[in-house]
Tab-separated table of C-alpha atoms in Angstrom:
chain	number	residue	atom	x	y	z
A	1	UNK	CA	0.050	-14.552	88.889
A	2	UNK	CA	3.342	-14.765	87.085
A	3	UNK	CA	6.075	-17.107	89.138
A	4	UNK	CA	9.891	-17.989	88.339
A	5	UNK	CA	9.847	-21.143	85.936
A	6	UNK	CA	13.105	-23.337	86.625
A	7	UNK	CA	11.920	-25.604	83.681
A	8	UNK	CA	13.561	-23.204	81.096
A	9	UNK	CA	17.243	-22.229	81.000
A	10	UNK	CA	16.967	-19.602	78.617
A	11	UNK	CA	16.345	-16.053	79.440
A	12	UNK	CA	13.605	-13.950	81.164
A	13	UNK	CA	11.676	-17.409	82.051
A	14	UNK	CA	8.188	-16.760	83.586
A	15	UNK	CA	5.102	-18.653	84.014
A	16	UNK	CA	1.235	-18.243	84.354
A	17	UNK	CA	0.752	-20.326	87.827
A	18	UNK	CA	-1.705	-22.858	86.839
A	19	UNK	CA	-5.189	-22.781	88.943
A	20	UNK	CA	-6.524	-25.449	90.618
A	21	UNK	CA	-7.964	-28.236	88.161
A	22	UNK	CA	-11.739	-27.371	86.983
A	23	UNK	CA	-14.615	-28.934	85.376
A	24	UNK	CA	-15.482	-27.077	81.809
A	25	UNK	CA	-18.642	-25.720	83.425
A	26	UNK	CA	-16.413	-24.180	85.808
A	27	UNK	CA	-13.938	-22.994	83.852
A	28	UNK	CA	-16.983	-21.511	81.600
A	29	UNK	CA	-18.575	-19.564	84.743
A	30	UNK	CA	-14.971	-18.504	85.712
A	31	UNK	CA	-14.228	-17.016	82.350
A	32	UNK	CA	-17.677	-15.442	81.692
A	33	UNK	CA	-17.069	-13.079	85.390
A	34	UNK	CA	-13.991	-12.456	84.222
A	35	UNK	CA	-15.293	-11.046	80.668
A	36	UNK	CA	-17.957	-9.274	83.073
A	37	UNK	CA	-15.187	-7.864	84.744
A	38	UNK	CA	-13.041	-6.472	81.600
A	39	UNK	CA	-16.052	-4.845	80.689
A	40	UNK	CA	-16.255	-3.023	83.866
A	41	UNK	CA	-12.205	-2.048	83.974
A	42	UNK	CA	-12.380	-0.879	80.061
A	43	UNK	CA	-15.509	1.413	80.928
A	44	UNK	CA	-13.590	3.169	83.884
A	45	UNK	CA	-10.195	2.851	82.769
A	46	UNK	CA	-9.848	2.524	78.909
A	47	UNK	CA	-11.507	5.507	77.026
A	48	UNK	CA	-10.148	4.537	73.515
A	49	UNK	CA	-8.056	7.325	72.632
A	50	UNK	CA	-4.345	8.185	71.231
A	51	UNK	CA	-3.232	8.522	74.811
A	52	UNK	CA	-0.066	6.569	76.033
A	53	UNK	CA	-0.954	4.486	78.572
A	54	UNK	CA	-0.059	5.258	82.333
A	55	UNK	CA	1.295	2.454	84.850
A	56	UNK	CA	-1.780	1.582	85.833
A	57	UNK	CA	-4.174	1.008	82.907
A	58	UNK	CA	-0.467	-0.837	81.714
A	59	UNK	CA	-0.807	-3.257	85.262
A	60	UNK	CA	-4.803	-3.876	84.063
A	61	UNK	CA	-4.034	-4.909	80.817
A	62	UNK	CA	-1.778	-7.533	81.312
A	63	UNK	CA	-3.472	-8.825	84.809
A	64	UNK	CA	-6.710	-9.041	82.844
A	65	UNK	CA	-5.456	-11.269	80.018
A	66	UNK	CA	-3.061	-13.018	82.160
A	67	UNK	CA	-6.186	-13.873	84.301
A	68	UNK	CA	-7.538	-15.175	81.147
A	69	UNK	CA	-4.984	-17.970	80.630
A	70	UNK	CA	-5.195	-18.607	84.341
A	71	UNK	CA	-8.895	-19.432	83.464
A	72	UNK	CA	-8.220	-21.555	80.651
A	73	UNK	CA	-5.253	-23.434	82.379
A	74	UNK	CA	-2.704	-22.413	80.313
A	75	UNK	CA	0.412	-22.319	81.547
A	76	UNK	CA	2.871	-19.374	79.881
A	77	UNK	CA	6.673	-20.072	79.706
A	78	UNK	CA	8.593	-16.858	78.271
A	79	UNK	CA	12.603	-17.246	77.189
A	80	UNK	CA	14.123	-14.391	76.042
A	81	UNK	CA	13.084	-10.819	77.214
A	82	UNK	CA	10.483	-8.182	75.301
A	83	UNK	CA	12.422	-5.536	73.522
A	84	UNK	CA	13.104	-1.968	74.794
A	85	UNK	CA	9.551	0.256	74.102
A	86	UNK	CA	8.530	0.561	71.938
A	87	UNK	CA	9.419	-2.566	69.349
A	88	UNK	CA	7.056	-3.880	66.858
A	89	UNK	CA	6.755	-7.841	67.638
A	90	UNK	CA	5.936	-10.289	64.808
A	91	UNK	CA	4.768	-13.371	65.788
A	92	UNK	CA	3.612	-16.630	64.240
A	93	UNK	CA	-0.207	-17.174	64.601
A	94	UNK	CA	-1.874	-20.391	65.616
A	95	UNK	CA	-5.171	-18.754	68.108
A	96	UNK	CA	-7.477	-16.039	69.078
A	97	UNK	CA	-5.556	-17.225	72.218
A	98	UNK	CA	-1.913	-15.646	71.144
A	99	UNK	CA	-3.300	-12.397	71.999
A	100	UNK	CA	-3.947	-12.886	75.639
A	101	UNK	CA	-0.645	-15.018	76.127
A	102	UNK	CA	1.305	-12.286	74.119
A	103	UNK	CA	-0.785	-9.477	75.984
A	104	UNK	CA	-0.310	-10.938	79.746
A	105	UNK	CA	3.228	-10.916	79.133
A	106	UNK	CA	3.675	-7.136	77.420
A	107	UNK	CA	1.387	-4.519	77.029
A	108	UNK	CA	1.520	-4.382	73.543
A	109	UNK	CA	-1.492	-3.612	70.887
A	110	UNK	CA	-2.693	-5.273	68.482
A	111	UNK	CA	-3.549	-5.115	64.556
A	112	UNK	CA	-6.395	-7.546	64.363
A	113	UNK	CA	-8.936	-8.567	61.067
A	114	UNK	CA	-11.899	-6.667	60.818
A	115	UNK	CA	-14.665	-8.572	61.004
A	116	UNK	CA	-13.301	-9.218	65.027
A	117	UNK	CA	-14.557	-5.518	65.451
A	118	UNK	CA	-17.859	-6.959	64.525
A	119	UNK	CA	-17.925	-9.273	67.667
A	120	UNK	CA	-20.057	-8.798	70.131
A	121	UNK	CA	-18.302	-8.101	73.464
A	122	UNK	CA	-14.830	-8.879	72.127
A	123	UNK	CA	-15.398	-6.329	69.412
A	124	UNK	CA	-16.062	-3.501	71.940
A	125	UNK	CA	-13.371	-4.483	74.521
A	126	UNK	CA	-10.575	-4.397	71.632
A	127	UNK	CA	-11.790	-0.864	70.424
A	128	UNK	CA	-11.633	0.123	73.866
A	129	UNK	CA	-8.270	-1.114	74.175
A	130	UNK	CA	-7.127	0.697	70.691
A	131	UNK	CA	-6.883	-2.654	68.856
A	132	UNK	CA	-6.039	-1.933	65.013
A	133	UNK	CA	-7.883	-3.605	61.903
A	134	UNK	CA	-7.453	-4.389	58.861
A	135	UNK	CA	-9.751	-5.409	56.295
A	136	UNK	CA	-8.065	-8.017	53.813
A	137	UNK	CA	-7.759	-7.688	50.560
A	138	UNK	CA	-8.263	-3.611	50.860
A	139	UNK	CA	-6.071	-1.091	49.974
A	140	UNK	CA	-7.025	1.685	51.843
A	141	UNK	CA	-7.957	-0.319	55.396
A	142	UNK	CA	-4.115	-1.694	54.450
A	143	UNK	CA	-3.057	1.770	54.529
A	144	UNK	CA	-4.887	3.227	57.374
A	145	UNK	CA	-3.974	0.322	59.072
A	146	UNK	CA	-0.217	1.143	59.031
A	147	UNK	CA	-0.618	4.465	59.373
A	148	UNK	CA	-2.315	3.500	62.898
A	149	UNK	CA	0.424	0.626	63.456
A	150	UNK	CA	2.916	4.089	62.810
A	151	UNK	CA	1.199	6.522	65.285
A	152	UNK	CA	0.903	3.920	67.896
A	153	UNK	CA	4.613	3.307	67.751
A	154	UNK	CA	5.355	6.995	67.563
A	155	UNK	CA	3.502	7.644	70.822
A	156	UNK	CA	5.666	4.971	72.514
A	157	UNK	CA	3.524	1.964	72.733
A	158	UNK	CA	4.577	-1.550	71.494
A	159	UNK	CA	2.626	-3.362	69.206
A	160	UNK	CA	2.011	-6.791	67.942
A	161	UNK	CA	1.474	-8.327	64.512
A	162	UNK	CA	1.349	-11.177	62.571
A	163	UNK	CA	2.951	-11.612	59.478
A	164	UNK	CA	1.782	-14.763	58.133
A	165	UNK	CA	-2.053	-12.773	58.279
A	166	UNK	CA	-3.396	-16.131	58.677
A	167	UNK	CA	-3.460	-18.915	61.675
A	168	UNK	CA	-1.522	-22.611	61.089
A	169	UNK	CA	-1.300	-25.670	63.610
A	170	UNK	CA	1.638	-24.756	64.976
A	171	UNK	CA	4.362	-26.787	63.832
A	172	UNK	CA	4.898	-24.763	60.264
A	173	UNK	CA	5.223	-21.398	59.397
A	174	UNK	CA	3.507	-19.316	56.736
A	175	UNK	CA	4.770	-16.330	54.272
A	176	UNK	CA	5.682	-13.596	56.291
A	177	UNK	CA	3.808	-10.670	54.232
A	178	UNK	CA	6.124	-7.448	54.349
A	179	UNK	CA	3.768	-4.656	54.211
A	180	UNK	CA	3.747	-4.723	58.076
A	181	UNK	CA	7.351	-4.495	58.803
A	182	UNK	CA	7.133	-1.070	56.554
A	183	UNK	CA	5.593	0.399	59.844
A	184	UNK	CA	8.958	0.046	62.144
A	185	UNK	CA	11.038	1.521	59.154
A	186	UNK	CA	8.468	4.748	59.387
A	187	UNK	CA	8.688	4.565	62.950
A	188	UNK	CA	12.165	4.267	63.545
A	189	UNK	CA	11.910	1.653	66.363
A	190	UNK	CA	13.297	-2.152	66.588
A	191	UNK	CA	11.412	-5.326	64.866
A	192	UNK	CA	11.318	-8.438	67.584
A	193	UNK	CA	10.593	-11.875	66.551
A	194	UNK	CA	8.350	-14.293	68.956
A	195	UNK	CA	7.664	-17.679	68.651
A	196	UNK	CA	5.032	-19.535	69.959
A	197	UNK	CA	4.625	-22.748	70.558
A	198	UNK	CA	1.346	-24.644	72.057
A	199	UNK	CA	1.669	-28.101	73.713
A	200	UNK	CA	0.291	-30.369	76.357
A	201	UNK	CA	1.651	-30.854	80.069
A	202	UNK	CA	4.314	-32.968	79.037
A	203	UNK	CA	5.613	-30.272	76.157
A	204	UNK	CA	4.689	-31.810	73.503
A	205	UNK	CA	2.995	-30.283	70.400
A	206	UNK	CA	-0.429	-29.728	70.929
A	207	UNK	CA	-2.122	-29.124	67.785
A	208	UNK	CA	-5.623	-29.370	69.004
A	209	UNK	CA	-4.853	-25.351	70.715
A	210	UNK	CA	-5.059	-24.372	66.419
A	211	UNK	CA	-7.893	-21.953	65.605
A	212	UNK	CA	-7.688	-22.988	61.589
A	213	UNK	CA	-9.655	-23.578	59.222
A	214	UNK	CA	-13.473	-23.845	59.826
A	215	UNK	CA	-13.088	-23.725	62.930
A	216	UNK	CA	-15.787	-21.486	64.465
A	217	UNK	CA	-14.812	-19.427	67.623
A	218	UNK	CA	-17.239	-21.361	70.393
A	219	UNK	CA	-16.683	-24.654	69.517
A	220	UNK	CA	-12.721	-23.982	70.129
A	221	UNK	CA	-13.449	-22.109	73.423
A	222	UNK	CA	-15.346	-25.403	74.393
A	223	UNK	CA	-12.650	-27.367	73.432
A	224	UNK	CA	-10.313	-25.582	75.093
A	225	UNK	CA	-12.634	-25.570	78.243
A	226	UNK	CA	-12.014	-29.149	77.846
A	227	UNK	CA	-8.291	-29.370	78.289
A	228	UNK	CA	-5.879	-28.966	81.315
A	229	UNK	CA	-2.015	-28.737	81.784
A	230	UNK	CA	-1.836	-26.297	78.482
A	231	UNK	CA	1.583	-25.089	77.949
A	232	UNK	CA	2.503	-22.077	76.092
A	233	UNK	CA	6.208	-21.530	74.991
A	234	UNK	CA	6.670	-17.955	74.102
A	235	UNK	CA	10.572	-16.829	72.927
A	236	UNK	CA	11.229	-13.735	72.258
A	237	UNK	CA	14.829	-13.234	69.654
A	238	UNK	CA	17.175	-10.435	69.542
A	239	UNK	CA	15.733	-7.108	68.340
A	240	UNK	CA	16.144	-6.711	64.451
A	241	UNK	CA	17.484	-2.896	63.620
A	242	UNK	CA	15.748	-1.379	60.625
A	243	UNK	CA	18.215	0.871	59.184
A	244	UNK	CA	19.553	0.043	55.951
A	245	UNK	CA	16.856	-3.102	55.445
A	246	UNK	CA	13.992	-3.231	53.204
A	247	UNK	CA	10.463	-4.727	54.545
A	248	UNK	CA	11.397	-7.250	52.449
A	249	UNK	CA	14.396	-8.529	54.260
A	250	UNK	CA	13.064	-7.691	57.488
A	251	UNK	CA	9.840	-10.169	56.782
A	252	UNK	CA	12.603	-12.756	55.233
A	253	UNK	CA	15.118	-12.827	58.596
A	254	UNK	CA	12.175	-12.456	61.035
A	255	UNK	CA	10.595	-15.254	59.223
A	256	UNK	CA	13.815	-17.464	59.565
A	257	UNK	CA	14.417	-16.518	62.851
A	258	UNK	CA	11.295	-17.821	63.740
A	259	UNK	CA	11.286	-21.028	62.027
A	260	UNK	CA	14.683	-21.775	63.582
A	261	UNK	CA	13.419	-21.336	67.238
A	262	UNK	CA	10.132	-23.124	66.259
A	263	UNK	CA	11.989	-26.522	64.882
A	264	UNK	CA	13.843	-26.395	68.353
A	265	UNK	CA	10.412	-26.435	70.263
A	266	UNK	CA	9.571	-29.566	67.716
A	267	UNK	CA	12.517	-31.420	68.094
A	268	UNK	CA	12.016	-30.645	72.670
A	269	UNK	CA	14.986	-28.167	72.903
């Protein structure tokens, strides 16, 4: 359930409400119905295809994620407000977990590596959901990748990237790569900038939330099973008009734009 946060001046301000405290095992029973459940809504609801979404399978999508934070106790805090649809959104990377915060907030699809399409469960759910992938390193999944970024746009749907194509802990920013902002310039819609930020109940950084490294995807879910009071700051900028800008300076703004708002989180603004 989303709720009005006063803690934030800023914006569109909105908040996960955080559930009851839980035990890990708890949280771990909690989350498995709740995969059960997706399961369920993507066989009757999601079929897959080039369709836009209507209101409804729109209202599932975000509940279901949302629900997923809820599980996890993480608390979302949005400033600024999503861009008109469609808008392609470019957004640091720190977690698996950006995806559900950035997904309970918006609609929006995603362009995801290949090897998630591999997963079991997760794999199917995102190709139910028309999740995008990309193969790195490869030319032609690069390709067909923004080709499918393009349509998607073109059909009115928003859709989410990121840029640096690789997670960090959270207080730094990667390259921005600008082969992905190529796919708003074909698609003639608006590039948004988000920032998120991960910290603990008391706002500060919280670089344990970091999917990096070696890290292996169930022993971060158990970790993350094993926290409470998880805050995510998620700000979305002004929309960034294509016309007249190369990828290149689109990656280089978005990129600044984003480091900007981050070293405010960092410094507790």
């Amino acid at each position: 359930m989303l709720r009005p946060d006063t803690g934030v001046d800023s914006g569109w301000d909105l908040r996960l409400a955080a559930p009851a405290r839980r035990g890990r095992a708890a949280k771990l029973v909690c989350l498995l119905s709740h995969i059960g459940a997706g399961c369920l809504l993507a066989l009757l609801f999601f079929r897959g295809g080039s369709d836009a979404w209507n209101i409804r399978q729109r209202a599932i999508y975000r509940w279901w994620h949302g629900r997923l934070c809820d599980i996890l106790d993480i608390s979302v805090r949005v400033s600024g407000r999503p861009g008109r649809e469609p808008v392609l959104l470019v957004s640091n990377h720190v977690s698996w977990l950006d995806i559900p915060v950035l997904a309970g907030v918006q609609p929006v699809g995603f362009l995801a590596k290949r090897e998630v399409r591999d997963w079991p469960v997760v794999g199917w759910l995102c190709r139910r959901v028309r999740t995008r992938f990309i193969a790195r390193g490869s030319r032609k999944s690069s390709a067909n990748a923004l080709g499918g970024l393009v349509d998607d746009l073109k059909t009115g749907r928003s859709m989410a990237v990121f840029p640096e194509g690789t997670t960090h802990e959270g207080s730094e920013l990667g390259n921005y790569h600008p082969l992905v902002f190529q796919s708003c310039i074909d698609a003639g819609v608006k590039v948004q900038p988000v920032v998120l930020f991960y910290a603990d109940h008391r706002g500060r950084h919280l670089p344990e939330a970091a999917f990096i490294g070696d890290d292996g995807f169930v022993p971060h879910l158990w970790r993350m099973l094993s926290l409470s009071g998880t805050r995510v700051y998620v700000h979305f900028a002004p929309v960034i008009t294509p016309e007249g800008e190369t990828r290149r300076d689109l990656a280089r703004e978005s990129r600044r734009i984003a480091a900007e708002r981050l070293g405010g989180f960092l410094g507790g603004d």
